Amino acid sequence: MSSEPKDLYNHDPFQYDRYGLGTTSFSFSSNTSSMYEHKSPLVVDPSSQTLHGFTPPSYMSFTECLHGPVEYNTLASAFGMSPSSSEVFSCIEGDNKTLETTRGHDPIIGSTSEVPVSTNSSESSFSTEAGNEEYSSKSKKESETKGCEDGDDHPNKKVNKQKKKVEKRQREPRFAFMTKSEVDHLEDGYRWRKYGQKAVKNSPFPRSYYRCTTQKCTVKKRVERSFQDSSTVITTYEGQHNHPVPVTLRGNATAMLSNPMLAATPLAAPPQRFPPELLAHMMPPMNTQHASGGTSSNFFAPQPTIHFQQQQQYLNDHGLLQDLFPSLFFKQEP
DNA sequence: CGAATTTGACCAGCGC
DNA sequence: GCGCTGGTCAAATTCG
């Protein structure tokens, strides 16, 4: 194993754990392992369970975020994608090591155990990492056995194993976020097939594993409920969709696509790339209901039309983005 | 009847 | 090396 994970871990994407109330830590890293970090105080409104200055993205669809060239999947846009009203109040992006952790300390759960994911949580965390390091052998197994020759009808797994050991696979970027939702599996417009379920240590709730059903799309997601707050669903996406959103959408997904705001969403917005979910989160409350409502909002509710660029402009004008993520404004792909 | 889900088994990685 | 855990497979079952 390379030392990369350790290094990453040392950077501690969960650093927000250490800074207590009113502090947030953002960590990003690209494939080159560069990392940006910035800590900035945020105003928290416990009653509304939201961070002021963090508003659900009404302008960007979840599916859009999941799809396409967006470097860091914008899953936070999932706000409102759930069949029932839900809120994403924390996002975590990282790699296996960061998210998966060390024994007995579930990465995600673990983070929440250190800083209780209470409804009045005062932290919001984003961290991104898309490492290049070896991926889990299981994934290799999956892609290889499915893909090809390995699969001779001989279940000679020993041989396969050796092949697998040699071959490395690039790690897919991961993105985790927590959502207040009654349902585990949030509708995001894509079609998923459940391929596994496991009991999670220290949690009464199982973790479900889903895979995108679209051919050749390797995106997966894990869904689990926080053991500390059963109303919180933790969803971890892995990979990026290489296909458009399936046409046949139901329920909210349909609503989402028919939402003029979403339709106007500039998929191609700024090419590279401030994670849209952050943009979304950092948007000041355009809708006063969000700012003062205090209740779980339905993010699909009609809202004033605001274009992405306008929102960005707003942020720029207020210096929010630069202040929070100066480096991201100049971030270049390697 | 095909698609999706369930569920027990299997495997690899990691810490001790 | 062993045991624990997460992740995946795949047969069986359920669903539409």
XYZ file of N, CA and C in Angstrom, chain A residues 20-274:
765
model
N -14.876 22.224 16.538
C -16.032 22.605 17.330
C -17.021 23.502 16.648
N -17.898 23.949 17.434
C -19.006 24.735 16.936
C -18.588 25.940 16.113
N -19.353 26.092 15.099
C -19.165 27.288 14.305
C -17.959 27.246 13.402
N -17.378 26.135 13.343
C -16.207 26.049 12.494
C -16.389 24.950 11.482
N -15.937 25.227 10.351
C -16.033 24.198 9.339
C -14.701 24.053 8.655
N -14.477 22.885 8.203
C -13.213 22.664 7.516
C -13.478 22.029 6.177
N -12.877 22.546 5.196
C -13.037 21.990 3.871
C -11.716 21.433 3.395
N -11.791 20.295 2.889
C -10.566 19.712 2.370
C -10.800 19.175 0.975
N -9.963 19.556 0.098
C -10.072 19.041 -1.248
C -8.740 18.492 -1.666
N -8.816 17.527 -2.465
C -7.566 17.093 -3.049
C -7.841 16.547 -4.411
N -6.956 16.745 -5.272
C -7.130 16.241 -6.612
C -6.346 14.968 -6.744
N -6.276 14.490 -7.946
C -5.543 13.259 -8.161
C -4.074 13.443 -7.852
N -3.677 14.638 -7.863
C -2.262 14.856 -7.597
C -2.026 15.038 -6.112
N -3.070 14.806 -5.410
C -2.996 14.846 -3.967
C -2.771 16.232 -3.407
N -2.972 17.201 -4.237
C -2.915 18.536 -3.679
C -4.134 18.672 -2.796
N -4.019 19.463 -1.833
C -5.164 19.581 -0.935
C -5.363 21.013 -0.515
N -6.579 21.341 -0.517
C -6.916 22.689 -0.101
C -7.691 22.600 1.181
N -7.351 23.437 2.010
C -8.062 23.408 3.267
C -8.281 24.820 3.749
N -9.387 24.984 4.300
C -9.693 26.303 4.801
C -10.706 26.165 5.900
N -10.484 26.935 6.901
C -11.439 26.881 7.992
C -12.091 28.233 8.097
N -13.337 28.196 8.219
C -14.037 29.451 8.287
C -15.261 29.301 9.151
N -15.495 30.301 9.933
C -16.658 30.227 10.805
C -17.936 30.319 10.011
N -18.873 29.599 10.475
C -20.180 29.655 9.839
C -21.218 29.936 10.901
N -22.232 30.550 10.467
C -23.312 30.804 11.404
C -24.282 29.649 11.326
N -24.611 29.185 12.451
C -25.479 28.028 12.478
C -26.802 28.358 13.139
N -27.786 27.846 12.517
C -29.102 28.028 13.098
C -29.617 26.671 13.512
N -29.448 26.356 14.740
C -29.819 25.034 15.232
C -31.289 24.753 14.999
N -32.069 25.746 15.114
C -33.502 25.499 14.991
C -33.858 25.058 13.592
N -33.158 25.606 12.639
C -33.499 25.229 11.273
C -32.633 24.105 10.779
N -31.720 23.722 11.590
C -30.825 22.632 11.233
C -30.055 22.955 9.979
N -29.849 24.196 9.777
C -29.120 24.552 8.570
C -28.011 25.518 8.910
N -27.119 25.609 7.997
C -26.055 26.560 8.161
C -26.446 27.791 7.381
N -26.412 28.869 8.022
C -26.698 30.079 7.279
C -25.629 30.257 6.241
N -26.079 30.649 5.125
C -25.106 30.789 4.058
C -25.032 29.505 3.270
N -25.715 28.539 3.741
C -25.761 27.261 3.037
C -27.201 27.037 2.657
N -27.416 27.027 1.403
C -28.780 26.869 0.964
C -28.890 25.754 -0.028
N -29.941 25.084 0.031
C -30.124 23.981 -0.886
C -30.107 24.479 -2.313
N -29.515 23.742 -3.165
C -29.402 24.154 -4.540
C -30.681 23.909 -5.299
N -31.345 24.933 -5.566
C -32.571 24.766 -6.316
C -32.272 24.847 -7.797
N -31.100 25.254 -8.078
C -30.775 25.496 -9.478
C -30.101 24.328 -10.150
N -29.719 23.400 -9.377
C -28.987 22.301 -9.978
C -29.568 20.975 -9.569
N -29.764 20.170 -10.536
C -30.347 18.878 -10.224
C -29.309 17.908 -9.730
N -29.794 17.023 -8.978
C -28.931 15.995 -8.436
C -28.308 15.200 -9.565
N -29.150 14.872 -10.485
C -28.657 14.043 -11.569
C -27.591 14.765 -12.368
N -27.794 16.031 -12.527
C -26.788 16.773 -13.271
C -25.463 16.737 -12.555
N -25.612 16.807 -11.290
C -24.387 16.788 -10.519
C -23.677 15.448 -10.600
N -24.482 14.461 -10.707
C -23.895 13.136 -10.735
C -23.311 12.828 -12.085
N -23.744 13.544 -13.022
C -23.379 13.206 -14.376
C -22.347 14.161 -14.933
N -21.699 13.694 -15.926
C -20.896 14.594 -16.699
C -19.548 14.920 -16.148
N -18.997 15.928 -16.741
C -17.600 16.244 -16.528
C -17.317 16.914 -15.210
N -18.304 17.111 -14.468
C -18.040 17.759 -13.198
C -17.001 16.960 -12.448
N -15.977 17.611 -12.122
C -14.872 16.900 -11.500
C -15.284 16.257 -10.196
N -15.905 16.996 -9.398
C -16.338 16.450 -8.132
C -17.848 16.390 -8.175
N -18.304 15.232 -8.123
C -19.747 15.073 -8.228
C -20.459 15.950 -7.220
N -21.489 16.497 -7.692
C -22.166 17.447 -6.837
C -23.376 16.833 -6.200
N -23.079 16.048 -5.290
C -24.159 15.302 -4.686
C -24.957 16.090 -3.694
N -24.359 17.074 -3.222
C -25.123 17.833 -2.248
C -26.359 18.368 -2.916
N -26.299 18.406 -4.214
C -27.457 18.894 -4.917
C -28.625 17.971 -4.729
N -28.357 16.928 -4.101
C -29.422 15.966 -3.864
C -30.464 16.548 -2.948
N -30.161 17.651 -2.418
C -31.153 18.261 -1.555
C -32.459 18.227 -2.278
N -33.399 17.714 -1.626
C -34.706 17.781 -2.224
C -34.965 16.683 -3.213
N -34.022 15.854 -3.398
C -34.236 14.781 -4.332
C -34.954 13.615 -3.687
N -35.038 13.651 -2.467
C -35.647 12.515 -1.815
C -37.147 12.555 -1.982
N -37.728 11.409 -1.944
C -39.155 11.312 -2.067
C -39.859 12.132 -1.003
N -39.268 12.159 0.099
C -39.838 13.010 1.119
C -38.868 14.139 1.306
N -39.319 15.084 2.008
C -38.410 16.196 2.146
C -37.189 15.766 2.917
N -36.105 16.247 2.492
C -34.875 15.856 3.151
C -33.904 16.998 3.104
N -32.935 16.888 3.916
C -31.921 17.909 3.939
C -30.556 17.282 3.977
N -29.732 17.789 3.166
C -28.352 17.351 3.236
C -27.652 18.352 4.113
N -27.051 17.881 5.125
C -26.391 18.852 5.969
C -24.926 18.574 6.165
N -24.481 17.606 5.515
C -23.050 17.391 5.583
C -22.611 16.570 4.405
N -21.507 16.913 3.892
C -20.981 16.170 2.769
C -19.545 15.791 3.044
N -19.228 14.643 2.645
C -17.876 14.165 2.847
C -17.431 13.497 1.577
N -16.349 13.918 1.089
C -15.869 13.294 -0.112
C -14.486 12.781 0.147
N -14.213 11.605 -0.306
C -12.885 11.091 -0.049
C -12.661 9.756 -0.684
N -11.617 9.152 -0.289
C -11.299 7.870 -0.864
C -11.580 6.771 0.135
N -11.194 5.628 -0.262
C -11.487 4.487 0.589
C -10.905 4.648 1.977
N -9.715 5.120 2.014
C -9.063 5.167 3.311
C -9.742 6.176 4.193
N -10.042 7.273 3.565
C -10.639 8.286 4.393
C -12.008 7.895 4.819
N -12.704 7.343 3.890
C -14.077 7.042 4.203
C -14.207 5.700 4.864
N -13.279 4.886 4.625
C -13.492 3.585 5.126
C -12.753 3.268 6.348
N -11.723 3.862 6.494
C -11.099 3.746 7.731
C -10.527 2.578 8.295
N -10.241 2.841 9.487
C -9.612 1.889 10.282
C -10.662 1.184 11.034
N -10.289 0.086 11.445
C -11.191 -0.813 12.084
C -11.961 -0.216 13.208
N -13.151 -0.591 13.218
C -13.988 -0.165 14.329
C -14.289 1.307 14.326
N -13.974 1.903 13.253
C -14.229 3.332 13.226
C -14.729 3.629 11.852
N -15.956 3.429 11.680
C -16.502 3.676 10.363
C -16.189 5.089 9.979
N -15.737 5.225 8.783
C -15.311 6.526 8.332
C -16.382 7.553 8.480
N -17.484 7.211 7.985
C -18.564 8.176 8.018
C -19.206 8.145 9.382
N -19.555 6.973 9.743
C -20.153 6.842 11.051
C -19.168 7.333 12.088
N -17.947 6.959 11.837
C -16.941 7.334 12.800
C -16.881 8.831 12.965
N -16.958 9.493 11.863
C -16.877 10.934 11.971
C -18.059 11.465 12.739
N -19.154 10.816 12.538
C -20.318 11.323 13.224
C -20.297 10.956 14.688
N -19.554 9.949 14.959
C -19.525 9.574 16.356
C -18.643 10.519 17.138
N -17.721 11.086 16.434
C -16.858 12.017 17.126
C -17.558 13.362 17.297
N -18.236 13.703 16.266
C -19.018 14.917 16.347
C -20.432 14.509 16.055
N -21.163 14.327 17.059
C -22.502 13.800 16.898
C -23.253 14.519 15.802
N -23.822 13.742 14.968
C -24.585 14.319 13.890
C -25.962 14.626 14.407
N -25.981 15.532 15.246
C -27.268 15.896 15.786
C -27.940 16.856 14.842
N -29.191 17.034 15.047
C -29.921 17.899 14.142
C -29.475 19.334 14.271
N -28.829 19.609 15.329
C -28.347 20.981 15.416
C -26.853 21.012 15.221
N -26.446 20.075 14.466
C -25.028 20.027 14.165
C -24.551 21.366 13.667
N -23.429 21.741 14.125
C -22.925 23.026 13.720
C -21.794 22.906 12.733
N -21.538 21.710 12.347
C -20.461 21.561 11.403
C -20.983 21.121 10.062
N -20.294 21.535 9.105
C -20.561 21.045 7.770
C -19.216 20.737 7.196
N -19.125 19.611 6.601
C -17.812 19.246 6.112
C -17.850 18.763 4.694
N -16.894 19.200 3.958
C -16.721 18.686 2.624
C -15.274 18.290 2.494
N -15.087 17.192 1.955
C -13.710 16.873 1.645
C -13.722 16.056 0.390
N -12.769 16.322 -0.436
C -12.738 15.586 -1.675
C -11.389 14.950 -1.852
N -11.434 13.857 -2.484
C -10.178 13.205 -2.794
C -10.439 12.210 -3.870
N -9.627 12.179 -4.824
C -9.764 11.196 -5.881
C -8.413 10.601 -6.128
N -8.089 9.727 -5.296
C -6.754 9.163 -5.342
C -6.516 8.244 -6.501
N -5.306 7.925 -6.670
C -4.940 7.057 -7.762
C -4.543 5.709 -7.268
N -4.733 5.544 -6.044
C -4.147 4.377 -5.504
C -4.959 3.127 -5.696
N -4.399 2.100 -5.303
C -5.044 0.821 -5.525
C -6.426 0.806 -4.951
N -7.258 0.250 -5.727
C -8.624 0.186 -5.274
C -8.805 -1.144 -4.598
N -9.934 -1.295 -4.008
C -10.167 -2.542 -3.309
C -10.126 -3.697 -4.278
N -9.588 -4.723 -3.831
C -9.427 -5.872 -4.701
C -10.762 -6.383 -5.145
N -11.748 -6.121 -4.344
C -13.067 -6.578 -4.709
C -13.524 -5.897 -5.968
N -13.238 -4.652 -6.028
C -13.665 -3.916 -7.198
C -12.942 -4.440 -8.405
N -11.722 -4.752 -8.193
C -10.950 -5.298 -9.302
C -11.591 -6.581 -9.739
N -11.888 -7.342 -8.786
C -12.471 -8.633 -9.086
C -13.719 -8.442 -9.908
N -14.471 -7.504 -9.456
C -15.726 -7.272 -10.122
C -15.512 -6.896 -11.572
N -14.686 -5.900 -11.781
C -14.525 -5.423 -13.139
C -13.828 -6.449 -13.996
N -12.980 -7.171 -13.406
C -12.234 -8.108 -14.223
C -13.018 -9.358 -14.536
N -13.620 -9.877 -13.559
C -14.348 -11.101 -13.838
C -15.514 -10.816 -14.747
N -16.084 -9.658 -14.578
C -17.210 -9.361 -15.419
C -16.718 -9.047 -16.782
N -15.636 -8.364 -16.797
C -15.160 -7.890 -18.057
C -14.656 -8.967 -18.956
N -14.079 -9.984 -18.478
C -13.399 -10.795 -19.432
C -12.959 -12.160 -19.082
N -11.826 -12.394 -19.633
C -11.271 -13.736 -19.700
C -11.249 -14.458 -18.379
N -11.070 -13.722 -17.350
C -10.998 -14.364 -16.070
C -12.124 -15.328 -15.903
N -13.114 -14.945 -16.463
C -14.305 -15.664 -16.184
C -14.452 -17.000 -16.804
N -13.484 -17.599 -17.347
C -13.712 -18.924 -17.895
C -14.529 -19.662 -16.911
N -15.171 -20.604 -17.338
C -16.095 -21.217 -16.413
C -15.400 -21.804 -15.222
N -14.120 -21.743 -15.208
C -13.429 -22.255 -14.024
C -13.497 -21.257 -12.898
N -14.086 -21.673 -11.864
C -14.092 -20.766 -10.712
C -12.757 -20.826 -10.025
N -11.747 -20.822 -10.802
C -10.435 -20.899 -10.188
C -10.056 -19.539 -9.645
N -10.495 -19.301 -8.475
C -10.318 -17.975 -7.913
C -8.886 -17.683 -7.522
N -8.168 -18.730 -7.234
C -6.785 -18.514 -6.824
C -6.019 -17.837 -7.947
N -6.203 -18.370 -9.108
C -5.497 -17.804 -10.247
C -5.923 -16.376 -10.465
N -7.191 -16.174 -10.398
C -7.694 -14.827 -10.602
C -7.105 -13.864 -9.589
N -7.034 -14.334 -8.419
C -6.536 -13.478 -7.346
C -5.164 -12.951 -7.678
N -4.344 -13.844 -8.208
C -2.985 -13.412 -8.481
C -2.973 -12.352 -9.561
N -3.774 -12.571 -10.540
C -3.856 -11.560 -11.586
C -4.272 -10.244 -10.973
N -5.236 -10.357 -10.134
C -5.796 -9.145 -9.552
C -4.785 -8.402 -8.720
N -3.956 -9.180 -8.091
C -2.970 -8.523 -7.244
C -2.058 -7.647 -8.069
N -1.797 -8.129 -9.258
C -0.875 -7.393 -10.098
C -1.516 -6.126 -10.629
N -2.715 -6.281 -11.026
C -3.347 -5.143 -11.658
C -3.873 -4.150 -10.651
N -3.699 -2.943 -11.003
C -4.185 -1.889 -10.137
C -5.358 -1.214 -10.837
N -6.130 -0.669 -10.029
C -7.244 0.047 -10.615
C -7.323 1.418 -9.981
N -7.588 2.358 -10.808
C -7.705 3.701 -10.290
C -8.898 3.812 -9.378
N -8.685 4.491 -8.334
C -9.772 4.682 -7.400
C -10.747 5.710 -7.928
N -11.967 5.381 -7.761
C -12.994 6.320 -8.173
C -13.173 7.360 -7.074
N -13.464 8.555 -7.487
C -13.735 9.560 -6.476
C -14.990 9.205 -5.703
N -14.969 9.525 -4.505
C -16.124 9.228 -3.677
C -16.672 10.503 -3.078
N -17.889 10.414 -2.790
C -18.537 11.579 -2.224
C -19.632 11.098 -1.306
N -19.555 11.491 -0.106
C -20.572 11.075 0.862
C -21.295 12.288 1.411
N -22.525 12.114 1.653
C -23.246 13.197 2.291
C -24.331 12.626 3.178
N -24.725 13.417 4.096
C -25.765 12.984 5.021
C -27.040 13.760 4.730
N -28.090 13.057 4.756
C -29.364 13.665 4.411
C -30.412 13.340 5.453
N -31.183 14.321 5.776
C -32.299 14.051 6.662
C -33.420 13.528 5.796
N -33.733 12.298 6.006
C -34.759 11.718 5.162
C -35.384 10.517 5.823
N -36.618 10.323 5.478
C -37.306 9.169 6.043
C -36.993 7.911 5.250
N -36.641 8.111 4.028
C -36.363 6.952 3.196
C -34.867 6.790 3.018
N -34.462 5.571 2.897
C -33.042 5.291 2.782
C -32.505 5.616 1.398
N -33.227 5.130 0.450
C -32.740 5.260 -0.915
C -33.334 6.491 -1.568
N -32.533 7.509 -1.655
C -33.010 8.755 -2.223
C -33.098 8.674 -3.746
N -34.165 9.190 -4.231
C -34.366 9.204 -5.674
C -33.420 10.224 -6.278
N -32.619 9.796 -7.216
C -31.705 10.754 -7.817
C -31.793 10.767 -9.324
N -32.746 10.071 -9.835
C -32.938 10.092 -11.279
C -32.286 8.917 -11.985
N -31.308 8.373 -11.382
C -30.648 7.209 -11.965
C -31.296 5.934 -11.449
N -31.029 4.905 -12.165
C -31.597 3.616 -11.752
C -30.508 2.792 -11.093
N -30.868 2.253 -9.976
C -29.889 1.503 -9.192
C -30.376 0.100 -8.912
N -29.436 -0.766 -8.872
C -29.767 -2.141 -8.473
C -29.024 -2.454 -7.185
N -29.762 -2.943 -6.278
C -29.150 -3.282 -5.006
C -28.402 -4.601 -5.164
N -27.194 -4.625 -4.753
C -26.444 -5.873 -4.895
C -25.916 -6.397 -3.585
N -26.226 -5.737 -2.540
C -25.781 -6.256 -1.268
C -26.274 -5.454 -0.091
N -26.221 -6.071 1.010
C -26.584 -5.379 2.242
C -25.780 -5.982 3.368
N -25.241 -5.147 4.174
C -24.425 -5.629 5.274
C -24.793 -4.938 6.560
N -24.666 -5.675 7.603
C -24.840 -5.060 8.914
C -23.620 -4.198 9.176
N -23.852 -3.091 9.755
C -22.762 -2.179 10.068
C -22.422 -2.283 11.540
N -21.148 -2.378 11.768
C -20.722 -2.496 13.146
C -21.168 -1.276 13.943
N -21.589 -1.525 15.117
C -22.021 -0.453 16.017
C -23.238 0.295 15.528
N -23.911 -0.288 14.597
C -25.114 0.377 14.121
C -26.225 -0.644 13.943
N -27.397 -0.300 14.342
C -28.526 -1.209 14.179
C -29.025 -1.210 12.751
N -28.540 -0.250 11.995
C -29.018 -0.132 10.633
C -28.043 -0.754 9.649
N -28.572 -1.479 8.695
C -27.694 -2.102 7.708
C -27.243 -1.095 6.658
N -26.233 -1.464 5.954
C -25.750 -0.629 4.850
C -26.130 -1.336 3.560
N -26.679 -0.595 2.669
C -27.077 -1.178 1.390
C -26.120 -0.746 0.290
N -25.896 -1.645 -0.610
C -24.984 -1.365 -1.716
C -25.772 -1.356 -3.017
N -25.598 -0.312 -3.767
C -26.301 -0.175 -5.039
C -25.303 0.061 -6.162
N -25.732 -0.338 -7.319
C -24.901 -0.175 -8.509
C -25.807 0.403 -9.589
N -25.268 1.305 -10.357
C -26.051 1.887 -11.444
C -26.348 0.781 -12.453
N -27.587 0.717 -12.860
C -27.990 -0.378 -13.749
C -27.639 -0.125 -15.205
N -27.242 1.064 -15.509
C -26.883 1.358 -16.889
C -25.624 0.603 -17.272
N -25.677 0.031 -18.448
C -24.532 -0.759 -18.882
C -23.276 0.085 -18.926
N -22.226 -0.509 -18.522
C -20.908 0.116 -18.554
C -20.748 1.273 -17.577
N -21.770 1.536 -16.856
C -21.635 2.577 -15.838
C -21.254 1.892 -14.533
N -20.181 2.317 -13.993
C -19.662 1.629 -12.808
C -19.953 2.359 -11.503
N -20.786 3.320 -11.598
C -21.069 4.090 -10.390
C -21.786 3.237 -9.358
N -21.363 3.406 -8.140
C -21.978 2.661 -7.040
C -22.344 3.637 -5.944
N -23.171 3.174 -5.129
C -23.451 3.988 -3.951
C -23.807 3.105 -2.777
N -23.508 3.609 -1.646
C -23.822 2.906 -0.406
C -24.772 3.783 0.377
N -25.697 3.160 0.955
C -26.679 3.909 1.719
C -26.814 3.300 3.102
N -26.706 4.122 4.061
C -26.875 3.637 5.424
C -27.474 4.738 6.279
N -28.010 4.342 7.345
C -28.633 5.284 8.255
C -27.690 5.517 9.426
N -27.617 6.731 9.821
C -26.778 7.033 10.965
C -27.315 6.360 12.210
N -26.428 5.747 12.906
C -26.895 5.064 14.114
C -27.174 6.053 15.229
N -26.658 7.233 15.064
C -26.893 8.222 16.110
C -28.156 9.013 15.862
N -28.442 9.160 14.639
C -29.649 9.896 14.306
C -30.343 9.127 13.199
N -31.299 8.368 13.596
C -31.936 7.466 12.637
C -32.632 8.208 11.512
N -32.783 9.481 11.669
C -33.439 10.229 10.594
C -32.422 10.678 9.555
N -31.204 10.360 9.815
C -30.147 10.764 8.904
C -29.681 9.614 8.021
N -29.694 9.862 6.755
C -29.234 8.861 5.813
C -27.880 9.277 5.269
N -26.975 8.365 5.295
C -25.637 8.641 4.775
C -25.490 7.941 3.444
N -25.271 8.698 2.439
C -25.136 8.136 1.100
C -23.729 8.400 0.591
N -23.131 7.387 0.097
C -21.783 7.531 -0.438
C -21.778 7.126 -1.899
N -21.448 8.029 -2.750
C -21.377 7.736 -4.174
C -19.934 7.470 -4.555
N -19.788 6.632 -5.514
C -18.447 6.304 -5.975
C -18.444 6.263 -7.487
N -17.638 7.074 -8.068
C -17.547 7.113 -9.513
C -18.459 8.149 -10.127
N -18.382 8.236 -11.409
C -19.183 9.206 -12.125
C -19.963 8.520 -13.220
N -21.151 8.937 -13.397
C -21.979 8.356 -14.442
C -21.404 8.745 -15.803
N -21.423 7.797 -16.683
C -20.906 8.075 -18.023
C -22.038 8.082 -19.031
N -23.189 8.403 -18.556
C -24.364 8.341 -19.422
C -25.374 9.357 -18.932
N -26.302 9.678 -19.794
C -27.321 10.629 -19.374
C -28.282 10.028 -18.364
N -29.036 10.870 -17.788
C -30.036 10.400 -16.844
C -31.076 9.594 -17.602
N -31.426 8.464 -17.062
C -32.457 7.668 -17.705
C -33.700 8.500 -17.933
N -34.323 8.256 -19.060
C -35.485 9.060 -19.418
C -36.665 8.782 -18.522
N -36.783 7.542 -18.186
C -37.934 7.172 -17.370
C -37.696 7.461 -15.912
N -38.198 8.565 -15.541
C -38.042 8.950 -14.155
C -39.399 9.014 -13.499
N -39.347 8.788 -12.241
C -40.602 8.812 -11.523
C -40.557 9.873 -10.442
N -41.714 10.147 -9.990
C -41.843 10.985 -8.818
C -41.022 12.254 -8.864
N -40.255 12.432 -7.867
C -39.513 13.662 -7.737
C -38.489 13.853 -8.829
N -38.034 12.776 -9.317
C -37.055 12.909 -10.370
C -37.703 13.606 -11.549
N -38.900 13.227 -11.818
C -39.605 13.859 -12.910
C -39.843 15.320 -12.573
N -40.255 15.514 -11.385
C -40.501 16.881 -10.959
C -39.243 17.703 -11.111
N -38.184 17.052 -10.784
C -36.926 17.760 -10.844
C -36.626 18.220 -12.250
N -36.805 17.300 -13.168
C -36.465 17.636 -14.532
C -37.429 18.654 -15.117
N -38.615 18.646 -14.580
C -39.576 19.578 -15.126
C -39.467 20.942 -14.457
N -38.696 20.962 -13.458
C -38.506 22.227 -12.762
C -37.720 23.171 -13.650
N -38.350 24.276 -14.004
C -37.698 25.219 -14.903
C -36.365 25.699 -14.365
N -36.296 25.764 -13.090
C -35.035 26.198 -12.513
C -33.952 25.209 -12.828
N -34.344 23.985 -12.697
C -33.353 22.952 -12.936
C -33.058 22.849 -14.407
N -34.102 23.057 -15.166
C -33.911 22.978 -16.599
C -32.918 24.033 -17.040
N -32.963 25.131 -16.336
C -32.082 26.223 -16.723
C -30.689 26.042 -16.171
N -30.570 25.004 -15.425
C -29.277 24.791 -14.804
C -28.171 24.670 -15.827
N -27.189 25.445 -15.674
C -26.060 25.382 -16.592
C -25.203 24.192 -16.264
N -25.506 23.150 -16.916
C -24.754 21.935 -16.647
C -23.281 22.205 -16.800
N -23.017 23.006 -17.768
C -21.616 23.217 -18.074
C -21.042 24.386 -17.333
N -21.772 24.812 -16.395
C -21.316 25.973 -15.677
C -19.809 26.128 -15.638
N -19.282 26.526 -14.647
C -17.860 26.788 -14.729
C -17.127 25.512 -14.915
N -16.425 25.372 -15.917
C -15.748 24.146 -16.186
C -14.841 23.784 -15.102
N -14.275 24.107 -14.405
C -13.348 23.382 -13.562
C -13.002 24.232 -12.392
N -12.999 23.766 -11.433
C -14.224 23.314 -11.016
C -14.358 23.469 -9.569
N -15.132 24.333 -9.282
C -15.536 24.495 -7.909
C -16.642 23.499 -7.706
